[in-house]
Coordinates of C-alpha atoms in Angstrom, one line a residue:
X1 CA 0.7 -58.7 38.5
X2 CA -2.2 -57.4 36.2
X3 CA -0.3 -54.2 35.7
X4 CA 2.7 -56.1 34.4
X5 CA 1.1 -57.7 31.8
X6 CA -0.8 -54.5 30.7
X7 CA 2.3 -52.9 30.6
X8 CA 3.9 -56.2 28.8
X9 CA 1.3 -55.6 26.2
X10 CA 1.2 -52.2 25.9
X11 CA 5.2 -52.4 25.5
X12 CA 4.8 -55.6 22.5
X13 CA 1.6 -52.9 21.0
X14 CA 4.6 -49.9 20.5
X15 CA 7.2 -52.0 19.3
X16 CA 4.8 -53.4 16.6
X17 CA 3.2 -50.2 15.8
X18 CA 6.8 -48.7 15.6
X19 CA 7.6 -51.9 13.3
X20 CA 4.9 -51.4 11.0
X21 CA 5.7 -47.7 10.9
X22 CA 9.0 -48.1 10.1
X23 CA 8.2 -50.4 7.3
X24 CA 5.4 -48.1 5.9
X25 CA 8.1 -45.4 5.6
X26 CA 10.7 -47.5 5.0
X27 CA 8.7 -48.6 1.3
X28 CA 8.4 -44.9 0.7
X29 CA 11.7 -42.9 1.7
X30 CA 14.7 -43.8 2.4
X31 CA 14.5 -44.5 5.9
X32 CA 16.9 -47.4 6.4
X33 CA 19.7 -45.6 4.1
X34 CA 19.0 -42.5 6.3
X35 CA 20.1 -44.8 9.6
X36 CA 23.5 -45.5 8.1
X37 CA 24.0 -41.9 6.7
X38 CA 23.6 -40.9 10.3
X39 CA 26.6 -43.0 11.4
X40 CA 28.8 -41.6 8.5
X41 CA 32.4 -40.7 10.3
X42 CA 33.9 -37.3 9.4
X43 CA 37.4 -37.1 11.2
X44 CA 38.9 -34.4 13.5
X45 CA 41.1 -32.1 12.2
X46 CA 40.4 -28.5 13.0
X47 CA 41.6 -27.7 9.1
X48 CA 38.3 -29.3 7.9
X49 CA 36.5 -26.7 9.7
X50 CA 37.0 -24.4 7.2
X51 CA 34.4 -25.2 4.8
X52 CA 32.1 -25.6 7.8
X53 CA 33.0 -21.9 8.0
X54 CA 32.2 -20.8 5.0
X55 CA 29.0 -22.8 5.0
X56 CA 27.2 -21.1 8.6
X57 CA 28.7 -17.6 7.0
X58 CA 27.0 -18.3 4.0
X59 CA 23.7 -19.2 5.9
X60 CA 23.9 -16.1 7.9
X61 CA 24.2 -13.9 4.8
X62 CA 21.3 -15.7 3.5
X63 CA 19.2 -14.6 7.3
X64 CA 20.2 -11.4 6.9
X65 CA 20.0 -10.7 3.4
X66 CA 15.9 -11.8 3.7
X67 CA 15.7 -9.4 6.7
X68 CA 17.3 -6.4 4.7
X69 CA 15.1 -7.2 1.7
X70 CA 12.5 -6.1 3.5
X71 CA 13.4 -2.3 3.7
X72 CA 15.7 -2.0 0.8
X73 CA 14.3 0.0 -2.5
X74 CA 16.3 -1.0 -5.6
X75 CA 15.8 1.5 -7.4
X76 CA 17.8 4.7 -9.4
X77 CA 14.9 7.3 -8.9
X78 CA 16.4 10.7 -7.6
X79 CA 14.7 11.8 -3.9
X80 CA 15.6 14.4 -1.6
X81 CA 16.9 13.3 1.6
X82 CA 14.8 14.7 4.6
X83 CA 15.5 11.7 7.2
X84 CA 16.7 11.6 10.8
X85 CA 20.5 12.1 9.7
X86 CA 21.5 15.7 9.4
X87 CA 24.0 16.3 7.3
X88 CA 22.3 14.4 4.6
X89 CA 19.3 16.9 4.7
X90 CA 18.3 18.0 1.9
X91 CA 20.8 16.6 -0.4
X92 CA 19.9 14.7 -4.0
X93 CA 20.1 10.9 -3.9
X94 CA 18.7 7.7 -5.0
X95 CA 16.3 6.0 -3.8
X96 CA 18.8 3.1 -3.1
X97 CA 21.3 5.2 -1.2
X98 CA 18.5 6.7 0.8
X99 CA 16.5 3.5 1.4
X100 CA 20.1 2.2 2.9
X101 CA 20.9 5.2 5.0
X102 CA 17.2 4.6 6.5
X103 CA 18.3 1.3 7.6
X104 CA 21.5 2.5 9.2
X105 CA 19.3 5.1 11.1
X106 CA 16.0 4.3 11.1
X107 CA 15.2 0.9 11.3
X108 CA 15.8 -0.9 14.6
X109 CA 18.9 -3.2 14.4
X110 CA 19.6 -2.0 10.8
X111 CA 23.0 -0.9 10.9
X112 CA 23.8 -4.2 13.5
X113 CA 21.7 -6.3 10.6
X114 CA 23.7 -4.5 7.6
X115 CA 27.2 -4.7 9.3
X116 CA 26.7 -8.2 10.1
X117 CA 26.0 -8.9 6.7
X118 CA 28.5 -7.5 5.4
X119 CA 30.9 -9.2 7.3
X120 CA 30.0 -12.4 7.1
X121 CA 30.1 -11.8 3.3
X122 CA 34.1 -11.1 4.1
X123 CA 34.3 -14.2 6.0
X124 CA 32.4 -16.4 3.7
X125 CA 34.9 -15.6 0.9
X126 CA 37.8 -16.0 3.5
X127 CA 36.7 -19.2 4.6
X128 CA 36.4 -20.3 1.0
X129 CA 40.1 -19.1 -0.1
X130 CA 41.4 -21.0 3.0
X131 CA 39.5 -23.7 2.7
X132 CA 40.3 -24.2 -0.9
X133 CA 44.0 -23.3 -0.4
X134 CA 43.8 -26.7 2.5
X135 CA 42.4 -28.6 -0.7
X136 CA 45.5 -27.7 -2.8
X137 CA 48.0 -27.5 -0.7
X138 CA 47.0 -31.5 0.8
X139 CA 46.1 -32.9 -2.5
X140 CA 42.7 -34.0 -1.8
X141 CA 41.9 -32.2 -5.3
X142 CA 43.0 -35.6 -6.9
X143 CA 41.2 -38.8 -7.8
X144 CA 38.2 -38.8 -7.6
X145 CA 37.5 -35.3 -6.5
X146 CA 38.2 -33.2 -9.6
X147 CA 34.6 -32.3 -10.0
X148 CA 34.6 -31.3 -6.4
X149 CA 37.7 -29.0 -6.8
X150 CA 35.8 -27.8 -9.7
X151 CA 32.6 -27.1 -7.7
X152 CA 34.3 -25.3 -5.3
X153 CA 36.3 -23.1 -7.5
X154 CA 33.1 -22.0 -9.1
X155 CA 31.5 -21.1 -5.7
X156 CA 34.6 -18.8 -5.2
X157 CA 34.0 -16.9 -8.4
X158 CA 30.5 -16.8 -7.7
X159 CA 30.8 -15.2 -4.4
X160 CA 32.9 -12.9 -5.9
X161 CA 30.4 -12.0 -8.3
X162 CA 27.9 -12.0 -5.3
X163 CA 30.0 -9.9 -3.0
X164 CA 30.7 -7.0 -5.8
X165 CA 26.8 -7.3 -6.8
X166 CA 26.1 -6.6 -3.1
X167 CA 28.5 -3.7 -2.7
X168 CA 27.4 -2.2 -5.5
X169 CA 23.9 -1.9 -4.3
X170 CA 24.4 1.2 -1.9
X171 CA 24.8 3.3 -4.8
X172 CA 26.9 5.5 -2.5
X173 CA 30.2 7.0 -3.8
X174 CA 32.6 4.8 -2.8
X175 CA 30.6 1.8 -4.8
X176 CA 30.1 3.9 -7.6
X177 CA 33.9 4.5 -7.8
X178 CA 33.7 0.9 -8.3
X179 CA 31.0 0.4 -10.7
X180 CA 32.8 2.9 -12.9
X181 CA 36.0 0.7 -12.8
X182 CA 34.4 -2.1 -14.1
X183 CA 32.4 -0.2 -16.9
X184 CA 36.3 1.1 -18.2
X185 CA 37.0 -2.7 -17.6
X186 CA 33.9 -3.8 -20.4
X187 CA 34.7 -1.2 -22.7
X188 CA 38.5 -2.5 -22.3
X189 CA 37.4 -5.6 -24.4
X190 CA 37.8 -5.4 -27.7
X191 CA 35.2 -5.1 -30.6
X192 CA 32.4 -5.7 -28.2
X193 CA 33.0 -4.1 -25.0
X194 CA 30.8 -0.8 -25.8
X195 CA 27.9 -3.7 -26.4
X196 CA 28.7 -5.6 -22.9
X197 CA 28.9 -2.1 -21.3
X198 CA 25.0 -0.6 -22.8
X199 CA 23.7 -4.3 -22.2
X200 CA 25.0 -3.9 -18.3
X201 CA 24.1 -0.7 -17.5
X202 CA 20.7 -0.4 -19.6
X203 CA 22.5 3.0 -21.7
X204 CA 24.7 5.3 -21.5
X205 CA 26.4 5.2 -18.0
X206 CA 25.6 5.6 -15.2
X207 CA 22.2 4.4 -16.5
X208 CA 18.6 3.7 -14.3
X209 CA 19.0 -0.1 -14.5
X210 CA 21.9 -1.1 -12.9
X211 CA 20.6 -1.0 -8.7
X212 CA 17.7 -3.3 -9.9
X213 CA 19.8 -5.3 -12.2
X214 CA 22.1 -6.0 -9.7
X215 CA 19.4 -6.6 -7.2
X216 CA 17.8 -9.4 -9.2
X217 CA 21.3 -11.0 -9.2
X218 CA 22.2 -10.4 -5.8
X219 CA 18.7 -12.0 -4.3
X220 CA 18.2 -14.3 -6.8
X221 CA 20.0 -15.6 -9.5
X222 CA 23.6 -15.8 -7.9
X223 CA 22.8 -17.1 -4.2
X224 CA 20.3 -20.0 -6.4
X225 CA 23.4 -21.0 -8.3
X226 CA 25.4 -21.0 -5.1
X227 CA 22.4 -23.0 -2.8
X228 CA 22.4 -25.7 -5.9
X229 CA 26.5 -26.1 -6.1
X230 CA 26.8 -26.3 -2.4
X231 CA 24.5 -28.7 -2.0
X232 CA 25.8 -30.5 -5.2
X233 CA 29.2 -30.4 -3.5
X234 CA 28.0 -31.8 0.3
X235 CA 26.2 -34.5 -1.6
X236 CA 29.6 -35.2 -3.3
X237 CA 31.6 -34.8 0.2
X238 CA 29.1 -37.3 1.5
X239 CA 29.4 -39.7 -1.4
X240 CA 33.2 -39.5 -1.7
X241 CA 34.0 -40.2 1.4
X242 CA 36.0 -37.4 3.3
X243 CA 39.8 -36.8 3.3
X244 CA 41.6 -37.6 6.3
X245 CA 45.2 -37.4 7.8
X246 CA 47.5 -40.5 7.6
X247 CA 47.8 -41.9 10.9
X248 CA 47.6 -45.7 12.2
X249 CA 44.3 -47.8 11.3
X250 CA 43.7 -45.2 8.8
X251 CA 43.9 -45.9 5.3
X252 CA 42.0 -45.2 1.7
X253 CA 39.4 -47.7 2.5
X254 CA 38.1 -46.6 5.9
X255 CA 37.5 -42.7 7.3
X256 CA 38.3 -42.7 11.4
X257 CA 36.5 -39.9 13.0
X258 CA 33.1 -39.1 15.1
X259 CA 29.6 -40.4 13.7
X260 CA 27.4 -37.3 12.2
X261 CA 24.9 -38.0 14.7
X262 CA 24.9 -37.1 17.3
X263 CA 28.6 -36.2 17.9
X264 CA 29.4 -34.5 14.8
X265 CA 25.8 -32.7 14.4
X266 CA 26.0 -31.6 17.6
X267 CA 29.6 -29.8 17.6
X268 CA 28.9 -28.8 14.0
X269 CA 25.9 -26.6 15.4
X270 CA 28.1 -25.1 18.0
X271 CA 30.1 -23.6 15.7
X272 CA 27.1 -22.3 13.7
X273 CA 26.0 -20.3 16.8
X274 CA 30.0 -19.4 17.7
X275 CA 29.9 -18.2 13.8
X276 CA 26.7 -16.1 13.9
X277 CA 28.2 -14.8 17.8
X278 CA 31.8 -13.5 16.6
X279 CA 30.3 -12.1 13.3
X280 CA 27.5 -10.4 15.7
X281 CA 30.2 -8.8 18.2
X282 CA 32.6 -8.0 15.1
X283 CA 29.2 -6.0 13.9
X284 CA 28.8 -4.2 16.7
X285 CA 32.1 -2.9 17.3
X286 CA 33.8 -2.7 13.9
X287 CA 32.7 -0.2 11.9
X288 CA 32.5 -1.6 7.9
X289 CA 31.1 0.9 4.9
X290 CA 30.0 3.6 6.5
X291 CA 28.1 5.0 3.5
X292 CA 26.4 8.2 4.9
X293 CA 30.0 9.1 5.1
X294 CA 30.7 8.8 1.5
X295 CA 27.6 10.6 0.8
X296 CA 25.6 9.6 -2.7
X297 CA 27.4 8.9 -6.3
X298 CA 27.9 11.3 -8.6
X299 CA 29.3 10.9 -11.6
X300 CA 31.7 13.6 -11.5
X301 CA 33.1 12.9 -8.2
X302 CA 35.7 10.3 -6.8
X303 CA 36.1 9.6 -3.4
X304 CA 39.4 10.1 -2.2
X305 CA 41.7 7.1 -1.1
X306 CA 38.9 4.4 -2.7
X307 CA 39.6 1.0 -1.6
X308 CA 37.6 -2.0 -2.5
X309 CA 37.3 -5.4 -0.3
X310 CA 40.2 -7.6 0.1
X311 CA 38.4 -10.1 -2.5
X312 CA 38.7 -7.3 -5.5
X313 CA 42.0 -5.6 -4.2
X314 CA 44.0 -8.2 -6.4
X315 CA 42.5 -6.1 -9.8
X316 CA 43.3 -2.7 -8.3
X317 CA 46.2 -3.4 -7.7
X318 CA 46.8 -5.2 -11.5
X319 CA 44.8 -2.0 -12.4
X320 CA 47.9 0.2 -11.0
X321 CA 50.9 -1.9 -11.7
X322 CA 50.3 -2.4 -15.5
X323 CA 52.5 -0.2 -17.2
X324 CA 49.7 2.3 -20.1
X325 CA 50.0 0.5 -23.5
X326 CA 48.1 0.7 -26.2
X327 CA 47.2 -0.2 -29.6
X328 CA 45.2 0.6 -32.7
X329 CA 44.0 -2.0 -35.1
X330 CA 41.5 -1.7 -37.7
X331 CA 39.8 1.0 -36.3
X332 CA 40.3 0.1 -33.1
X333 CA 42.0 0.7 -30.1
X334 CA 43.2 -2.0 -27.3
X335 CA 44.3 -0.5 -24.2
X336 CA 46.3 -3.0 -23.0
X337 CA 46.5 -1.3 -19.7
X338 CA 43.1 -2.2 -18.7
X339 CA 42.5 -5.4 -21.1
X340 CA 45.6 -7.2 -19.2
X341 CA 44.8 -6.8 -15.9
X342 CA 41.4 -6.7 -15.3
X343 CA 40.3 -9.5 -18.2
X344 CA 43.1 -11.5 -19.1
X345 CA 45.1 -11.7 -15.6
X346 CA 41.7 -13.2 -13.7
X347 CA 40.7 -15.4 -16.8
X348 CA 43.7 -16.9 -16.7
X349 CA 44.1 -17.5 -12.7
X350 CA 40.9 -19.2 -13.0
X351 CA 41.6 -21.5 -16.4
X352 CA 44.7 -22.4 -14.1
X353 CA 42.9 -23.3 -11.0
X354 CA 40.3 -25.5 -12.8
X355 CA 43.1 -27.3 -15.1
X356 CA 45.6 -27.6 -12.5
X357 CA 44.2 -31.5 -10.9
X358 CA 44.2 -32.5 -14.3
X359 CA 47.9 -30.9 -14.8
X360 CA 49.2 -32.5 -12.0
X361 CA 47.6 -36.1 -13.0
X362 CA 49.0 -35.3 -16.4
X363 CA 52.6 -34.5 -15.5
X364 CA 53.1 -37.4 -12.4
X365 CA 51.0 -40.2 -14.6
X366 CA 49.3 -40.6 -10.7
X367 CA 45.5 -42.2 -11.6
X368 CA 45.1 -43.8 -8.5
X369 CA 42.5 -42.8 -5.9
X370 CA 43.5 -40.5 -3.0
X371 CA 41.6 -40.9 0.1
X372 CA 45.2 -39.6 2.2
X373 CA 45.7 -36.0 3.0
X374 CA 49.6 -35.3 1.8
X375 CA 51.4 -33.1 4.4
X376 CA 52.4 -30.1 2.1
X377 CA 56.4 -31.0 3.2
X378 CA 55.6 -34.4 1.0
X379 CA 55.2 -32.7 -2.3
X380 CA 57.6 -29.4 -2.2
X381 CA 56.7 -28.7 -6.3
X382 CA 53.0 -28.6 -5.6
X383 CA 53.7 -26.4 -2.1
X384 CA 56.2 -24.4 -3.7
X385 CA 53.7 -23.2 -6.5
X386 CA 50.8 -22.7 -4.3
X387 CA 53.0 -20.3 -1.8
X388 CA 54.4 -18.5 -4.9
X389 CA 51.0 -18.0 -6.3
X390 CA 49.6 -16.3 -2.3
X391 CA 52.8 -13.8 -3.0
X392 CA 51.7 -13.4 -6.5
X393 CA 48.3 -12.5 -5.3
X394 CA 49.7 -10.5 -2.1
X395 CA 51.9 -8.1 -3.8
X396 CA 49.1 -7.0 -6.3
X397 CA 46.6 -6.9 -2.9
X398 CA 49.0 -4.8 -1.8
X399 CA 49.5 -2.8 -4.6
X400 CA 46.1 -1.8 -5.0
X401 CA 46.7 0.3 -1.7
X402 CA 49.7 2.3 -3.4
X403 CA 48.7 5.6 -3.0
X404 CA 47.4 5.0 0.8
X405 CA 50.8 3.4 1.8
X406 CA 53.0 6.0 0.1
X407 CA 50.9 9.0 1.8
X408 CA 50.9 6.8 5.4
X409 CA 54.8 6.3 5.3
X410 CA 55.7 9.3 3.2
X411 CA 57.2 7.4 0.3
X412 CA 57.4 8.0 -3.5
X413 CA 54.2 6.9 -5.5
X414 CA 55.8 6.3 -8.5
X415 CA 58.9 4.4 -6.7
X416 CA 56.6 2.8 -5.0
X417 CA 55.0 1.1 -8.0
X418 CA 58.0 0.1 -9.2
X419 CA 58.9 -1.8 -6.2
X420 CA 55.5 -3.7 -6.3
X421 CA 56.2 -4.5 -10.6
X422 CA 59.9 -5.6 -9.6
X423 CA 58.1 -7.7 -6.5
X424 CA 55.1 -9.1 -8.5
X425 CA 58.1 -10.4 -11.0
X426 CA 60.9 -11.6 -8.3
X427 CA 58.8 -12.6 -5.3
X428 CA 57.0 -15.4 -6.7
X429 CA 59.7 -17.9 -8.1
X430 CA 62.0 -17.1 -5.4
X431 CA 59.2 -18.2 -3.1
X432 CA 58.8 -21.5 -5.3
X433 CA 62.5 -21.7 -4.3
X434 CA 62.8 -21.2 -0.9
X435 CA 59.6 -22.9 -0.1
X436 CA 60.8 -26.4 -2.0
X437 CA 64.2 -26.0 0.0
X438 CA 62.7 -25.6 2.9
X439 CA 59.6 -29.2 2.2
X440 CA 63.3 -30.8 1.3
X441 CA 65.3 -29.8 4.2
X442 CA 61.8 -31.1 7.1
X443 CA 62.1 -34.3 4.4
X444 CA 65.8 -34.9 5.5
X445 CA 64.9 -33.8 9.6
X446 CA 62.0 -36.3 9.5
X447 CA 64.5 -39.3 8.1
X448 CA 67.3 -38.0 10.6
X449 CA 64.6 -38.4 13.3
X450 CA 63.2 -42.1 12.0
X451 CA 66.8 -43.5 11.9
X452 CA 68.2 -42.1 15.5
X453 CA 65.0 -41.3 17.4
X454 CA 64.5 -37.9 19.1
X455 CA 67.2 -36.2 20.6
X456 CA 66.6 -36.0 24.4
X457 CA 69.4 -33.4 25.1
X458 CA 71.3 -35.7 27.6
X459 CA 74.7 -37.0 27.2
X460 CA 76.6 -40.0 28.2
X461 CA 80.2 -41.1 28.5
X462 CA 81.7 -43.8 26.8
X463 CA 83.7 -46.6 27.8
X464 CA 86.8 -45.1 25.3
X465 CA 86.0 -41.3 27.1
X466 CA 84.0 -40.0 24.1
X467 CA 80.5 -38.6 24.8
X468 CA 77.4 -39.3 23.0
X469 CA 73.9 -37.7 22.7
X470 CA 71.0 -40.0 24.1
X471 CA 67.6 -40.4 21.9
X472 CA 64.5 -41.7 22.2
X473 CA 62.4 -43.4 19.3
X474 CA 59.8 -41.7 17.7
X475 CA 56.3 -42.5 19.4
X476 CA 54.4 -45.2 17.7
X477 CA 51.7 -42.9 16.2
X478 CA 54.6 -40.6 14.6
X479 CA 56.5 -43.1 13.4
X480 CA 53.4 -44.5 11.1
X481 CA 52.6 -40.7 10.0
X482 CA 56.6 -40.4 9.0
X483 CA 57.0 -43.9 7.2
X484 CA 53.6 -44.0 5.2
X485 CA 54.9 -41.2 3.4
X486 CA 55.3 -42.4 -0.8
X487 CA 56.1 -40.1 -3.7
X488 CA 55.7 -41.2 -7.3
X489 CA 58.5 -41.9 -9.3
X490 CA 59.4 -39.3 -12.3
X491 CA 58.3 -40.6 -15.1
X492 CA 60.9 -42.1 -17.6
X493 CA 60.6 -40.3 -21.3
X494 CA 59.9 -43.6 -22.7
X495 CA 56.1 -44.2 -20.1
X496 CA 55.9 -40.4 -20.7
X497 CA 55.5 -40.7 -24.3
X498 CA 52.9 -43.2 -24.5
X499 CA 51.0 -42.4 -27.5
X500 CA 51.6 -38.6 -27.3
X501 CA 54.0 -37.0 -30.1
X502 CA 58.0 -37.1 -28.9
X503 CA 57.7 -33.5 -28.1
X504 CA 55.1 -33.3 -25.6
X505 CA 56.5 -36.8 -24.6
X506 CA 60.0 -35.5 -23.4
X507 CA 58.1 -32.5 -22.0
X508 CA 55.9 -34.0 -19.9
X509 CA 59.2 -36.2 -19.2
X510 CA 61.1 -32.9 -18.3
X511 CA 58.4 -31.5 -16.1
X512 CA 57.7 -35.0 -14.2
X513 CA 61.3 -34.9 -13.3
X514 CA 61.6 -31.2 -12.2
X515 CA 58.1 -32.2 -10.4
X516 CA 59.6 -35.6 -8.5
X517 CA 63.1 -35.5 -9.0
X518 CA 64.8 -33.8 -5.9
X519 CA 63.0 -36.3 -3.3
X520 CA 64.4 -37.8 0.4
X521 CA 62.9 -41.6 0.6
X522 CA 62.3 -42.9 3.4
X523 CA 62.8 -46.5 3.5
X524 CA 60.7 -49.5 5.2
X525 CA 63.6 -50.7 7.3
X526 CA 64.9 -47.3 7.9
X527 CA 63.6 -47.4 11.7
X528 CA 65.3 -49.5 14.1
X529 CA 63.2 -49.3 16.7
X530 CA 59.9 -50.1 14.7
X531 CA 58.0 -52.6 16.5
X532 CA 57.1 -55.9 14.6
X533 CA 54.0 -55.9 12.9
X534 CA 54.5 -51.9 12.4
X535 CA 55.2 -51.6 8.7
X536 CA 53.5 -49.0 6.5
X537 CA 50.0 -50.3 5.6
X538 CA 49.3 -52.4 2.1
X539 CA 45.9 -49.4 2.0
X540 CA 48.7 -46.5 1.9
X541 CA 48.8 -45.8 -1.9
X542 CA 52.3 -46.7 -3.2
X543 CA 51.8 -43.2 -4.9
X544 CA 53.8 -44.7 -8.2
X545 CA 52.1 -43.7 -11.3
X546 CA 50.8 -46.2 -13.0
X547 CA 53.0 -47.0 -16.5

């Protein structure tokens, strides 16, 4: 009996303690907020583990990247090679190039460490592409997630800019093949580009400063900026809410899905260990940028068959399709061949992929918030662009291996290039064709399917001898995802002119129809067997723009 009541009072003793703790804390940080942020739902979809992807790649790169800073010499100074791999011996190199071939040889776990950073630096761009091709190709770029399509644009250009930085660093041939690229690319620009070119390179080219120029970005500057915008754009995810599939008793106002602790947390670090494992055994057996075999740069040396990394391939192949033009003007000469394709093709994919939410707000009149992932069949325009601008970017990828797949399959060069020109010109809107077609014709199967149910395959006779096909109606779950399913209106040229000038009014008209014009509606009673009280959802955005 005593020890009850001891343990009695020892039991009221914690939970007071544990009160006054939690109120003590609770006046300083934000303890009781931090409860409810723990119950925050994030829904199952295994698309939205794509930027979880991108994120554990980019924490391994930061892991290894610390552990190779700790053997890596950025610096230009010339050395003489006298390490444990022979045919190296004796030959003139950097200090750079040598410190990185003494990590491939010489340090325990360096090559594993090096190969596993460089392909996690693949995947991290990968999972970014992907991940912001999901966001496009679903909508979940609109209202009120501009910024956050912005943010994540900017973290794809900066990888770039990371993952080039990186490569360079070697300061083996194959990288310098690169680096010399990009110096023809600054001098490409007009007026200034000899300026942009001495203030990279520190002087004449190839320079001292470059390796620890680079370095400082690569270590420093760049991953900072990207650590700050990632963090800026999970805060955002957080405070946004995240996007989820239609489906029934989900709706703009609610996210359906498992609570970040301790479901989510827990299958969310799974998949940081299953990252860091398959990027570990992808290491170890995949060879990736073997630079001993490249040997050092020089200058007057190109390595033959020079290929960059997937991310880059799209200017090499620009680089080789652009036909050589120049000009001279005042002095000066514009070669068109380099000034096109390497500076004016990637400013302009990027202007378009930051200004394209605001395009598509403009040209619909849609202001409304979007919490709903569209299925890509929904809005054939917006999926017909994006698949036209993957072909786009896949025949100048592919380009940019020319000379390899013309030597491989024993083809022309130069008919070869033109192929990829008349491909890079062709492909794209015939893709933007087909690929609307194709949203269109699924729009016309779904509506079939709501109005006679699923075919079962089974026939039955009639009582006047004719033969009919049984069907089944579509399952309850389905049948929501099929009939929630709005497009906006095209906008009359009377609500597109608003208070802009007749011109830009009938255009905006013009490209609001050719945006929502060829649509199949599906209708509220268009399902017979729809149980009662299974209409579309009031929270399902009526998706007309707002006039």
């Amino acid at each position: 009996m005593v020890l009850k009541r001891r343990r009695a009072r020892a039991g009221a003793r914690a939970r007071r303690t544990a009160e006054h703790t939690v109120t003590w804390a609770d006046g300083r940080l934000p303890v009781s907020e931090g409860g409810v942020l723990l119950r925050k739902a994030f829904p199952e979809h295994w698309s939205f583990l794509l930027g979880e992807i991108a994120l554990y790649s980019f924490v391994v790169l930061l892991l290894t990247g610390v552990w190779l800073t700790l053997f890596f010499h950025p610096s230009m100074t010339d050395v003489v090679y006298d390490g444990s791999y022979q045919p190296l011996v004796g030959v003139t190199m950097s200090e750079a190039y040598r410190s990185t071939v003494d990590i491939s040889f010489d340090v325990r776990g360096g090559l594993l460490i090096r190969q596993v950073h460089h392909w996690a630096a693949l995947v991290f761009l990968s999972a970014i592409g992907v991940h912001l091709l999901r966001v496009f190709f679903t909508g979940a770029f609109r209202r009120p997630r501009e910024v956050n399509w912005m943010i994540g644009v900017t973290l794809f250009l900066l990888a770039l800019a990371e993952g080039f930085a990186g490569y360079s660093l070697p300061d083996d041939l194959l990288s310098g093949t690169g680096l010399r690229i990009a110096q023809g690319i600054m001098l490409s620009i007009p007026v200034v580009g000899t300026y942009v070119s001495m203030f990279v390179f520190g002087g004449q080219y190839p320079g001292h400063d470059l390796v620890p120029r680079l370095y400082s970005l690569h270590i420093l500057l760049i991953p900072g900026l990207l650590l700050a915008l990632v963090t800026v754009h999970l805060i955002l995810v957080f405070y946004l809410k995240h996007t989820q599939w239609a489906g029934r008793g989900r709706t703009r106002h609610n996210v359906v899905g498992k609570p970040l602790f301790p479901q989510f947390a827990a299958g969310s670090t799974g998949l940081f260990f299953m990252v860091f494992g398959v990027l570990t055994v992808i290491a170890a057996l995949a060879q990736i940028n073997p630079i001993w075999v490249y040997g050092p740069y020089r200058p007057d040396t190109v390595s033959a068959g020079s290929q960059p990394d997937w991310y880059v391939g799209f200017l090499e192949g620009a680089l080789r399709l652009m036909p050589p033009f120049e000009t001279s003007l005042a002095g000066h000469t514009l070669m068109w061949n380099v000034l096109v394709p390497a500076v004016l093709l990637p400013g302009a994919l990027f202007t378009v992929l930051y200004a394209y939410p605001f395009f598509e707000r403009w040209v619909t009149g849609d202001r409304q918030e979007h919490h709903l992932c569209d299925r890509p069949r929904d809005v054939p325009v917006r999926t017909g662009l994006g698949v036209a601008a993957i072909c786009f970017y896949a025949v100048l990828t592919a380009a940019g291996g020319n000379d390899i797949l013309a030597r491989t399959f024993d083809l022309s060069l130069n008919l070869l290039t033109w192929v990829f020109r008349v491909c890079l010109v062709v492909l794209p809107p015939l893709a933007l064709m087909v690929t609307k077609r194709v949203c269109l014709a699924l729009q016309e199967h779904e509506r079939e399917r709501l109005e006679h149910g699923e075919e079962t395959g089974e026939l039955r006779q009639t009582l006047t001898g004719g033969y009919v096909e049984d069907s089944t109606p579509l399952e309850a779950e389905e049948r929501h995802v099929l009939r929630s399913r709005r497009e906006p209106l095209p906008l009359a040229p009377a609500a597109a002119a608003g208070e802009e000038s007749p011109r830009v009014g009938r255009l905006r008209a013009t490209l609001s129809e050719w945006y929502h014009g060829d649509r199949v509606d599906v209708g509220e009673s268009a399902d017979p067997a729809a149980a009662p009280g299974d209409a579309a959802p009031d929270d399902v955005p009526a998706a007309g723009p707002e006039r």
